[in-house]
Short mmCIF file of C-alpha atoms in Angstrom, two decimals:
data_model
loop_
_atom_site.label_atom_id
_atom_site.label_comp_id
_atom_site.label_asym_id
_atom_site.label_seq_id
_atom_site.Cartn_x
_atom_site.Cartn_y
_atom_site.Cartn_z
CA MET A 6 108.58 72.75 108.84
CA SER A 7 112.44 74.75 109.26
CA THR A 8 113.03 78.36 108.63
CA THR A 9 115.67 79.85 106.67
CA ALA A 10 118.04 82.61 108.56
CA LYS A 11 116.28 85.63 106.42
CA THR A 12 113.78 85.08 107.07
CA PHE A 13 110.59 87.08 108.93
CA PHE A 14 107.14 87.26 110.12
CA LEU A 15 105.49 90.95 111.40
CA ASP A 16 102.79 90.43 113.92
CA GLN A 17 101.15 93.69 113.12
CA HIS A 18 99.50 95.54 115.88
CA GLY A 19 97.48 98.35 117.09
CA CYS A 20 96.43 101.78 114.68
CA ALA A 21 97.25 103.30 110.87
CA LYS A 22 99.40 105.56 112.25
CA ASN A 23 101.02 102.16 113.84
CA GLN A 24 100.77 100.42 110.92
CA VAL A 25 102.20 102.61 108.19
CA ASP A 26 105.28 101.90 110.95
CA GLY A 27 104.90 98.07 110.13
CA GLU A 28 105.05 98.33 106.12
CA LEU A 29 108.26 100.34 106.71
CA ILE A 30 109.57 97.94 108.58
CA ILE A 31 109.27 95.70 105.56
CA THR A 32 110.53 97.70 103.29
CA ARG A 33 113.59 98.11 105.02
CA LEU A 34 114.13 94.50 106.03
CA GLU A 35 113.47 93.68 102.52
CA ASN A 36 115.80 95.76 101.03
CA LEU A 37 118.46 93.57 103.93
CA GLY A 38 117.60 90.67 101.72
CA TYR A 39 115.19 88.43 104.71
CA THR A 40 111.89 87.47 103.35
CA LYS A 41 108.96 88.42 104.28
CA THR A 42 106.48 85.07 105.24
CA ASP A 43 102.64 84.42 106.14
CA ASN A 44 103.28 81.24 107.66
CA PRO A 45 105.49 82.46 111.13
CA ASP A 46 106.19 78.07 111.64
CA GLU A 47 108.61 79.74 108.28
CA ALA A 48 109.98 82.57 110.67
CA ALA A 49 113.73 83.42 111.62
CA LEU A 50 112.89 86.31 112.81
CA ILE A 51 109.32 87.05 113.98
CA ILE A 52 108.93 90.73 114.71
CA VAL A 53 105.94 91.72 116.92
CA ASN A 54 105.23 95.31 116.55
CA SER A 55 102.45 96.25 119.20
CA CYS A 56 100.22 98.86 121.15
CA GLY A 57 100.85 100.71 123.70
CA PHE A 58 98.25 103.21 124.40
CA ILE A 59 95.55 101.72 126.65
CA GLU A 60 95.22 98.14 129.08
CA SER A 61 94.15 95.77 126.97
CA ALA A 62 96.07 96.25 123.64
CA LYS A 63 99.01 96.29 126.16
CA VAL A 64 97.84 93.33 126.97
CA GLU A 65 97.63 91.29 124.27
CA SER A 66 101.35 92.61 122.53
CA LEU A 67 102.29 91.31 125.54
CA ASN A 68 100.52 88.30 124.85
CA SER A 69 101.75 87.70 121.34
CA VAL A 70 105.42 87.86 122.80
CA ILE A 71 105.29 85.12 125.76
CA ASP A 72 102.98 83.19 123.72
CA ALA A 73 105.09 84.12 120.14
CA ARG A 74 108.44 82.74 123.31
CA GLY A 75 106.46 79.36 123.84
CA GLN A 76 105.85 78.29 120.08
CA TYR A 77 108.77 78.93 118.26
CA PRO A 78 111.35 78.05 120.51
CA ASP A 79 113.30 78.89 118.32
CA ALA A 80 112.92 81.49 116.06
CA LYS A 81 114.46 85.52 117.07
CA ILE A 82 111.69 87.18 118.54
CA LEU A 83 111.78 91.65 118.42
CA LEU A 84 109.44 93.82 120.49
CA ALA A 85 108.52 96.47 118.20
CA GLY A 86 106.66 99.46 118.03
CA CYS A 87 104.76 102.34 120.80
CA LEU A 88 104.71 98.93 123.94
CA ALA A 89 108.26 98.57 123.09
CA GLU A 90 108.91 102.40 122.85
CA ARG A 91 106.79 103.63 126.04
CA TYR A 92 108.56 100.53 128.72
CA ALA A 93 111.56 99.83 127.45
CA ALA A 94 114.03 100.16 130.21
CA ASP A 95 111.55 97.88 132.01
CA PHE A 96 110.82 95.25 129.25
CA ALA A 97 114.81 95.26 129.25
CA GLU A 98 114.66 93.65 132.91
CA THR A 99 111.52 91.95 133.61
CA LEU A 100 111.30 90.79 129.46
CA PRO A 101 113.22 87.70 128.74
CA GLU A 102 111.09 86.16 126.09
CA ALA A 103 112.24 89.24 124.28
CA ASP A 104 115.75 89.33 121.85
CA ALA A 105 115.38 92.31 121.11
CA ILE A 106 113.60 95.51 121.64
CA PHE A 107 112.60 98.52 119.14
CA GLY A 108 111.57 102.30 119.37
CA ASN A 109 109.39 103.58 117.30
CA GLY A 110 111.38 106.76 117.88
CA ASP A 111 114.05 106.32 114.43
CA ILE A 112 112.10 103.22 111.78
CA SER A 113 115.45 103.37 109.78
CA ARG A 114 117.09 102.34 113.17
CA ILE A 115 115.81 98.87 112.73
CA ASP A 116 118.30 98.08 110.32
CA GLU A 117 121.02 97.97 113.12
CA VAL A 118 119.38 96.24 115.45
CA VAL A 119 117.78 93.53 113.65
CA GLU A 120 122.35 93.04 111.89
CA SER A 121 123.24 93.19 115.48
CA LEU A 122 120.37 90.89 116.73
CA MET A 123 121.09 88.43 114.18
CA GLY A 124 124.16 88.93 113.10
CA ASN A 125 125.97 89.17 116.47
CA GLY A 126 123.72 87.68 119.07
CA ASP A 127 123.25 90.50 120.31
CA ARG A 128 120.35 91.58 122.46
CA PRO A 129 119.80 94.85 120.84
CA VAL A 130 117.94 97.39 122.72
CA LEU A 131 117.04 101.21 121.01
CA THR A 132 114.80 103.78 121.36
CA THR A 133 115.71 106.87 119.49
CA PRO A 134 114.24 110.32 120.11
CA GLN A 135 110.89 111.21 119.20
CA GLN A 136 111.99 113.75 116.15
CA GLY A 137 111.59 113.66 111.97
CA ILE A 138 108.48 111.13 110.98
CA SER A 139 109.31 107.73 109.66
CA CYS A 140 107.74 107.56 105.81
CA GLY A 141 109.34 106.82 103.48
CA GLU A 142 109.28 103.98 100.00
CA ARG A 143 107.02 101.16 101.63
CA THR A 144 107.40 97.94 98.85
CA GLU A 145 103.87 96.10 100.56
CA PHE A 146 100.64 98.00 102.56
CA LEU A 147 98.99 96.05 104.74
CA ASN A 148 95.20 96.93 104.16
CA PHE A 149 93.22 95.74 101.30
CA LYS A 150 94.52 96.20 97.60
CA ASN A 151 93.92 99.99 96.17
CA SER A 152 94.03 101.46 99.84
CA ALA A 153 97.24 103.18 101.64
CA PHE A 154 97.66 104.87 104.32
CA VAL A 155 99.67 108.30 104.67
CA LYS A 156 100.51 109.41 106.98
CA ILE A 157 101.30 113.79 107.63
CA THR A 158 102.08 114.67 111.44
CA GLU A 159 103.83 112.27 114.32
CA GLY A 160 103.24 112.75 118.14
CA CYS A 161 100.27 115.37 119.17
CA ASN A 162 100.44 118.53 121.45
CA ASN A 163 96.57 118.61 122.48
CA CYS A 164 97.31 116.56 125.76
CA CYS A 165 94.07 115.33 126.35
CA SER A 166 94.96 114.34 130.55
CA PHE A 167 93.48 110.23 129.89
CA CYS A 168 95.87 110.02 126.13
CA ALA A 169 99.31 108.41 126.32
CA ILE A 170 100.32 109.53 122.54
CA PRO A 171 103.04 112.48 123.43
CA ILE A 172 104.00 110.01 125.95
CA ILE A 173 104.68 107.68 123.41
CA ARG A 174 105.13 109.29 120.41
CA GLY A 175 106.37 112.97 121.87
CA GLU A 176 104.90 116.73 120.14
CA LEU A 177 102.91 117.01 116.88
CA ARG A 178 105.80 117.15 113.95
CA SER A 179 103.92 117.74 110.42
CA ARG A 180 105.66 116.57 106.76
CA PRO A 181 106.28 119.54 104.30
CA ALA A 182 103.30 119.59 102.41
CA ARG A 183 105.38 118.81 98.62
CA ASP A 184 106.82 115.70 100.61
CA ILE A 185 103.11 114.10 101.16
CA VAL A 186 101.80 115.40 97.51
CA GLU A 187 104.99 113.29 96.22
CA GLU A 188 103.71 110.09 98.32
CA ILE A 189 100.48 110.47 97.02
CA ARG A 190 101.78 111.28 93.65
CA GLY A 191 103.21 107.72 93.92
CA LEU A 192 100.94 106.12 95.68
CA LEU A 193 98.75 107.48 92.00
CA ALA A 194 101.15 106.05 90.13
CA ARG A 195 101.01 102.59 91.44
CA GLY A 196 97.48 101.60 91.73
CA ILE A 197 96.69 102.63 94.86
CA PHE A 198 92.58 104.43 94.53
CA GLU A 199 92.09 105.37 98.44
CA ILE A 200 94.85 107.82 100.33
CA ASN A 201 94.42 107.92 104.30
CA LEU A 202 95.57 110.79 104.85
CA ILE A 203 96.39 110.06 109.18
CA GLY A 204 97.72 111.52 111.80
CA GLN A 205 96.85 112.53 115.92
CA ASP A 206 95.27 115.12 114.63
CA LEU A 207 94.85 116.03 110.74
CA ALA A 208 92.85 119.48 112.37
CA ALA A 209 97.36 120.67 114.84
CA TYR A 210 98.64 120.00 110.16
CA GLY A 211 101.52 122.61 110.28
CA ARG A 212 100.63 123.83 113.62
CA ASP A 213 104.74 122.58 115.34
CA GLY A 214 105.42 124.64 118.45
CA ILE A 215 102.17 125.99 118.81
CA ALA A 216 101.33 124.62 122.79
CA ARG A 217 98.36 124.62 124.18
CA GLY A 218 97.34 126.68 126.38
CA ASP A 219 94.11 127.74 129.91
CA SER A 220 92.01 128.84 126.90
CA GLY A 221 93.04 125.40 124.66
CA ASN A 222 94.53 125.29 121.42
CA ALA A 223 93.76 129.35 120.42
CA GLY A 224 96.13 129.58 118.01
CA TYR A 225 95.56 127.16 116.07
CA PHE A 226 92.41 128.61 114.57
CA THR A 227 93.68 131.14 112.47
CA GLU A 228 92.83 131.01 108.72
CA PRO A 229 94.05 130.42 106.12
CA THR A 230 95.18 127.30 107.69
CA PRO A 231 97.76 124.83 106.61
CA LEU A 232 95.62 122.05 106.81
CA ALA A 233 93.43 123.79 103.62
CA GLU A 234 96.74 124.59 100.68
CA LEU A 235 97.64 120.91 102.07
CA LEU A 236 94.09 119.59 100.50
CA ARG A 237 94.72 122.37 97.37
CA GLN A 238 97.87 120.95 96.35
CA ILE A 239 96.79 117.22 96.59
CA SER A 240 93.29 118.94 94.41
CA SER A 241 95.71 119.95 91.81
CA LEU A 242 96.70 116.16 91.47
CA PRO A 243 95.30 114.37 87.83
CA GLY A 244 93.02 110.75 88.38
CA THR A 245 90.31 109.49 89.65
CA PHE A 246 91.05 109.13 93.62
CA TRP A 247 89.27 108.95 96.85
CA VAL A 248 91.28 111.11 99.43
CA ARG A 249 90.37 110.90 103.25
CA LEU A 250 91.30 112.57 107.17
CA LEU A 251 90.95 110.75 109.39
CA TYR A 252 90.86 111.87 113.18
CA ILE A 253 90.38 115.24 113.61
CA HIS A 254 89.95 117.03 117.39
CA PRO A 255 86.71 118.79 118.00
CA ASP A 256 88.34 121.57 119.64
CA HIS A 257 89.81 123.48 116.55
CA PHE A 258 88.22 121.81 113.62
CA PRO A 259 89.38 123.69 110.04
CA PHE A 260 86.67 124.94 108.35
CA ASP A 261 88.05 126.51 106.02
CA ILE A 262 88.60 123.34 104.48
CA ILE A 263 85.21 123.14 103.22
CA PRO A 264 85.56 124.91 100.21
CA VAL A 265 87.95 123.17 99.37
CA LEU A 266 85.89 119.80 99.56
CA ASN A 267 82.86 121.17 97.80
CA ALA A 268 85.15 121.68 94.91
CA ASP A 269 86.32 118.46 94.50
CA HIS A 270 84.13 116.08 94.73
CA ARG A 271 87.60 114.24 95.44
CA ILE A 272 88.27 114.37 98.96
CA LEU A 273 85.76 112.55 100.93
CA PRO A 274 83.22 114.40 103.46
CA TYR A 275 84.25 112.14 105.82
CA PHE A 276 85.30 113.13 108.89
CA ASP A 277 86.87 111.04 112.61
CA VAL A 278 86.66 113.26 115.23
CA PRO A 279 86.69 111.68 118.59
CA PHE A 280 83.89 114.27 120.88
CA GLN A 281 84.78 111.07 123.43
CA SER A 282 81.54 112.61 125.93
CA GLY A 283 78.69 115.22 126.07
CA SER A 284 79.57 116.41 129.50
CA THR A 285 80.83 119.60 129.80
CA ASP A 286 81.96 119.00 133.32
CA VAL A 287 83.81 115.49 132.26
CA LEU A 288 85.07 117.41 129.22
CA LYS A 289 86.48 120.05 131.08
CA ARG A 290 88.20 116.76 132.89
CA MET A 291 90.35 115.35 129.93
CA ASN A 292 91.20 118.81 129.43
CA ARG A 293 88.95 119.95 126.26
CA SER A 294 88.18 122.99 125.19
CA GLY A 295 84.68 122.35 123.78
CA THR A 296 81.98 121.36 125.06
CA PRO A 297 78.83 119.59 123.92
CA GLU A 298 77.20 122.97 122.02
CA THR A 299 79.98 124.19 121.05
CA TYR A 300 80.93 120.27 119.52
CA LEU A 301 77.00 120.05 117.98
CA ASN A 302 77.26 123.88 116.15
CA MET A 303 80.46 121.89 114.13
CA VAL A 304 78.46 119.55 112.99
CA ASN A 305 75.19 121.24 112.03
CA ARG A 306 77.54 124.02 110.46
CA LEU A 307 79.51 121.18 108.67
CA ARG A 308 75.95 119.11 107.37
CA SER A 309 74.30 122.42 105.95
CA GLU A 310 77.53 124.34 104.03
CA LEU A 311 78.81 120.74 102.21
CA HIS A 312 77.35 120.05 99.32
CA THR A 313 77.35 116.28 99.82
CA LEU A 314 75.93 115.27 103.29
CA PRO A 315 78.90 114.09 105.39
CA THR A 316 79.50 111.00 107.39
CA ILE A 317 80.65 111.41 111.15
CA ARG A 318 82.75 109.16 112.46
CA THR A 319 83.79 109.75 116.73
CA THR A 320 84.87 107.96 119.61
CA PHE A 321 83.14 108.02 122.98
CA LEU A 322 85.44 107.48 126.11
CA CYS A 323 83.06 106.19 128.77
CA GLY A 324 83.90 105.68 132.94
CA PHE A 325 86.12 108.29 132.30
CA PRO A 326 87.32 109.13 136.17
CA GLY A 327 84.17 111.24 137.82
CA GLU A 328 81.64 110.39 135.33
CA THR A 329 78.40 109.93 136.94
CA ASP A 330 75.54 108.01 135.94
CA GLU A 331 74.26 111.67 135.19
CA HIS A 332 76.81 112.65 132.67
CA ALA A 333 76.45 109.03 131.44
CA ALA A 334 72.85 110.32 130.47
CA GLU A 335 74.50 113.50 128.36
CA THR A 336 76.36 112.04 126.72
CA ALA A 337 73.91 109.43 125.68
CA GLN A 338 71.40 112.75 124.79
CA PHE A 339 74.81 114.58 122.98
CA MET A 340 74.66 111.42 120.17
CA LYS A 341 70.76 111.48 119.55
CA ALA A 342 71.34 115.48 119.47
CA VAL A 343 74.14 114.77 117.14
CA GLN A 344 73.38 111.58 114.52
CA PRO A 345 76.73 109.93 114.12
CA ASP A 346 76.77 107.92 111.50
CA TRP A 347 79.68 106.01 113.48
CA SER A 348 80.87 106.40 116.88
CA GLY A 349 83.37 103.24 118.78
CA CYS A 350 82.84 102.85 122.50
CA PHE A 351 84.99 102.13 124.42
CA THR A 352 85.99 102.15 128.49
CA TYR A 353 88.82 104.33 129.93
CA SER A 354 92.60 102.53 130.19
CA ARG A 355 93.70 103.94 133.25
CA GLU A 356 97.23 105.33 132.08
CA GLU A 357 100.11 105.06 134.14
CA ASP A 358 101.77 109.16 133.53
CA THR A 359 98.92 110.89 132.21
CA ALA A 360 97.12 113.43 134.54
CA ALA A 361 93.90 111.48 135.03
CA TYR A 362 95.89 108.23 136.34
CA SER A 363 95.47 110.58 140.01
CA MET A 364 92.03 112.04 139.57
CA LYS A 365 89.81 110.45 142.65
CA LYS A 366 86.27 108.15 141.35
CA GLN A 367 88.13 105.87 139.27
CA CYS A 368 84.65 104.04 138.11
CA LYS A 369 84.12 100.22 138.48
CA GLN A 370 84.72 98.69 135.21
CA LYS A 371 81.15 96.88 136.02
CA ASP A 372 80.20 100.54 135.51
CA MET A 373 82.21 101.19 132.32
CA GLU A 374 81.45 98.36 130.62
CA LYS A 375 77.18 98.62 131.33
CA ARG A 376 77.57 102.81 129.86
CA VAL A 377 79.86 101.03 126.65
CA ALA A 378 76.63 98.18 125.74
CA LEU A 379 74.34 101.29 126.53
CA LEU A 380 75.50 103.75 123.92
CA GLN A 381 76.80 101.66 121.06
CA GLU A 382 73.26 99.80 120.64
CA GLN A 383 72.26 102.89 121.01
CA GLN A 384 74.90 103.97 118.04
CA ASP A 385 73.44 100.84 116.44
CA ALA A 386 69.88 101.87 116.07
CA ILE A 387 71.27 105.66 114.64
CA THR A 388 73.65 103.64 111.63
CA SER A 389 70.81 101.52 110.70
CA GLU A 390 68.87 104.65 110.62
CA ARG A 391 71.20 106.88 108.45
CA LEU A 392 72.36 103.48 106.40
CA ALA A 393 68.59 103.64 104.99
CA ARG A 394 68.93 107.33 103.58
CA HIS A 395 71.52 105.82 100.33
CA VAL A 396 69.01 102.64 99.96
CA GLY A 397 67.95 103.19 95.82
CA GLU A 398 71.62 105.04 95.32
CA THR A 399 73.97 104.75 92.76
CA LEU A 400 77.78 105.02 94.51
CA ASP A 401 81.12 103.75 93.68
CA VAL A 402 82.37 100.45 95.52
CA LEU A 403 85.97 99.62 96.18
CA ILE A 404 86.23 95.56 96.21
CA GLU A 405 88.56 94.11 99.08
CA GLU A 406 87.85 90.57 98.32
CA VAL A 407 85.63 88.52 96.36
CA ILE A 408 84.11 85.45 98.94
CA ASP A 409 84.22 81.70 96.70
CA ASP A 410 81.47 79.84 97.80
CA PRO A 411 80.44 77.58 95.43
CA GLU A 412 76.80 76.86 97.66
CA GLN A 413 75.98 80.81 96.66
CA ASP A 414 73.99 80.91 93.28
CA ALA A 415 74.82 84.65 93.31
CA GLY A 416 78.58 85.19 93.27
CA ILE A 417 79.07 87.90 96.42
CA ALA A 418 82.40 90.61 96.96
CA LEU A 419 83.12 93.08 100.00
CA GLY A 420 83.61 96.06 99.58
CA ARG A 421 83.11 100.76 100.73
CA VAL A 422 81.82 103.04 99.83
CA TRP A 423 82.75 106.68 100.19
CA PHE A 424 81.08 106.32 104.20
CA GLN A 425 82.73 103.53 104.93
CA ALA A 426 86.24 102.99 106.12
CA PRO A 427 89.44 101.29 106.77
CA GLU A 428 88.42 98.42 109.15
CA VAL A 429 86.45 100.37 111.45
CA ASP A 430 82.97 100.95 109.77
CA GLY A 431 80.16 98.51 108.03
CA ALA A 432 80.88 96.99 104.59
CA THR A 433 78.97 96.89 101.43
CA VAL A 434 77.32 92.96 100.44
CA VAL A 435 77.89 92.86 95.99
CA ARG A 436 76.09 90.72 94.75
CA TYR A 437 76.86 89.49 91.39
CA GLU A 438 76.26 87.05 88.44
CA LEU A 439 78.62 84.07 88.63
CA ASP A 440 78.56 83.85 84.83
CA ASN A 441 78.62 87.18 84.04
CA PRO A 442 82.35 87.77 82.74
CA GLU A 443 81.82 91.28 82.85
CA HIS A 444 80.71 91.18 86.58
CA GLN A 445 83.51 88.99 87.94
CA LYS A 446 85.61 91.85 85.87
CA LYS A 447 84.39 93.83 87.50
CA VAL A 448 84.53 92.33 91.26
CA GLN A 449 88.26 91.94 90.74
CA PRO A 450 90.33 93.10 94.69
CA GLY A 451 91.31 96.15 94.67
CA SER A 452 89.25 97.43 91.91
CA VAL A 453 86.04 100.41 91.35
CA CYS A 454 82.71 99.66 90.45
CA GLN A 455 79.54 100.87 91.05
CA VAL A 456 76.40 99.31 92.26
CA LYS A 457 73.17 100.24 93.70
CA ILE A 458 72.13 99.85 96.62
CA LEU A 459 69.53 96.91 98.17
CA GLY A 460 69.05 97.19 101.30
CA ILE A 461 70.70 97.66 104.89
CA SER A 462 71.78 94.78 107.35
CA GLY A 463 72.36 95.90 110.24
CA VAL A 464 75.21 98.04 110.10
CA ASP A 465 76.50 96.58 106.45
CA LEU A 466 75.09 97.60 103.77
CA ASP A 467 73.42 94.85 100.70
CA SER A 468 73.57 95.61 97.00
CA ALA A 469 74.04 94.36 93.13
CA ILE A 470 76.36 95.02 90.31
CA LEU A 471 75.36 98.10 87.84
#
C-alpha cells in the first residue's frame, strides 16, 4: 500500500505515564501537519514509544523496532520513550534499525527530531535533562472513550533498590495544582468521565526536593499533604465524574485524603499501593521503610475509616535477590491477611545501575516463575470472593465497547465499574435487549449506565442493564 510523506503510525508500549507521552506525541505531530494512521502499511514514519523498565518490556520494544524495519523498509523508524531515554548513547551505535532516537525528558523537542529526520534525512539522537513535566493539549486519548490519564508528577525520589524509574525519569517533579485542576476542567468540558491521576508515587506529590534518608521518607508524613489539598481543589469542580488515584507508595500513605474522599463520592476509594513483598527481610533490602505489619495496619485503617469499603490493588515482586522459600511463604501469608481486591504478580528483573543489580543470591528464573504462579492463583481466588460481595448491587458502569455478535440472543457490552481500573483489572459484562432502543442508547461506548450485578465469572462481573 502506498504511503504519503506526512503520515505516521504510533506503536505504543509501557505504562500509563508513557501513554500520556504518546498522546502528546500524536498531538505535536498533528500540529506539524502529519496525519496519524492506524495502519503501519500507510505510514512514512513509524514511532515505537518504548518501555525500558524491565527486561521483558525492553526486549518487546526492541523487537518492535527490528520487526518494523524488516516489514516496512521504506518507512522511517523512530525509537522514542523510556528505552530510548535509558540507552540512547548505546543505540546510536548498536541499533541501525532505528533512523532516530528520542528520549522523554521534553516531549516538545520531538518537533525538531521529526523535521530533521523527515526533512534532511539526518539520524538525530536526542535526549534532554529530566526537568519539568511533559504535559499539554492532547487531541487523542489512547484509552477507551471518555477515560483519560492525567499526569501530576514525574520522576521519583523513593529509590527502591530494584527500580530503574529514577534512572530513566529522574527525580520527583510536581505540577502546580492550578494547572492540574484546569486540565481536568478542560477534560470534563470535552465529555471525559473518568480521570485517572498518575505519577510514580502520588503520595509524594508536592514533596519535591525531599530526599529519602536512612529512616525513609519521614517528611512525607507531615499533614496537611499537598495531595489532599489538590483533591480538595478537584472536588470543587462541578459535574458528574470519577477521579481515581493510581500508584501510592505504601511507606508514606497520606491519610489526610480520607476526609476528602468521604466528602466527595466522585473521588473513588481505589488505591494502587505496591507492597512488593510480605517479608520484612526482603522489604528492607528493597530499601523500603515499611513492614508487613505497617502495611496491614494501613489497609485496616482505610477499610475502617472510609465510608465506602475501599478497593486495594497491589503488586508483588517474586524472586528479589536473597528471597528464600520462607520469604515467599511470608508474602503468601501477607496476601491472605491483606485480602487485596486485585494483585499483579511479577518476576524480579535484574536492572543495571540499580542497587539490587549487584546483590548476591540472585534467584533462579524457574523459582521466580513458580512463586508468581502460586501467588497469582491465590489472588484469583481472593478476587473472586471479594467480587462476590457485589452480586445484587446496582452500580454505574462506564461502557468501553459493544460486542457485535449476530449469534447472541442478547446484546453484550463491556465496561468497568468504579473498582475496576483501566487495563489492569477485570471487566463488567453488560447484557441488554437488542431490540430495545433505550438499551441501545445506554450502551454506547463512553456512556455511563446503571446495571444490576448478577454474578461473577472468574475476575469479571456479569450484569444486566436497568
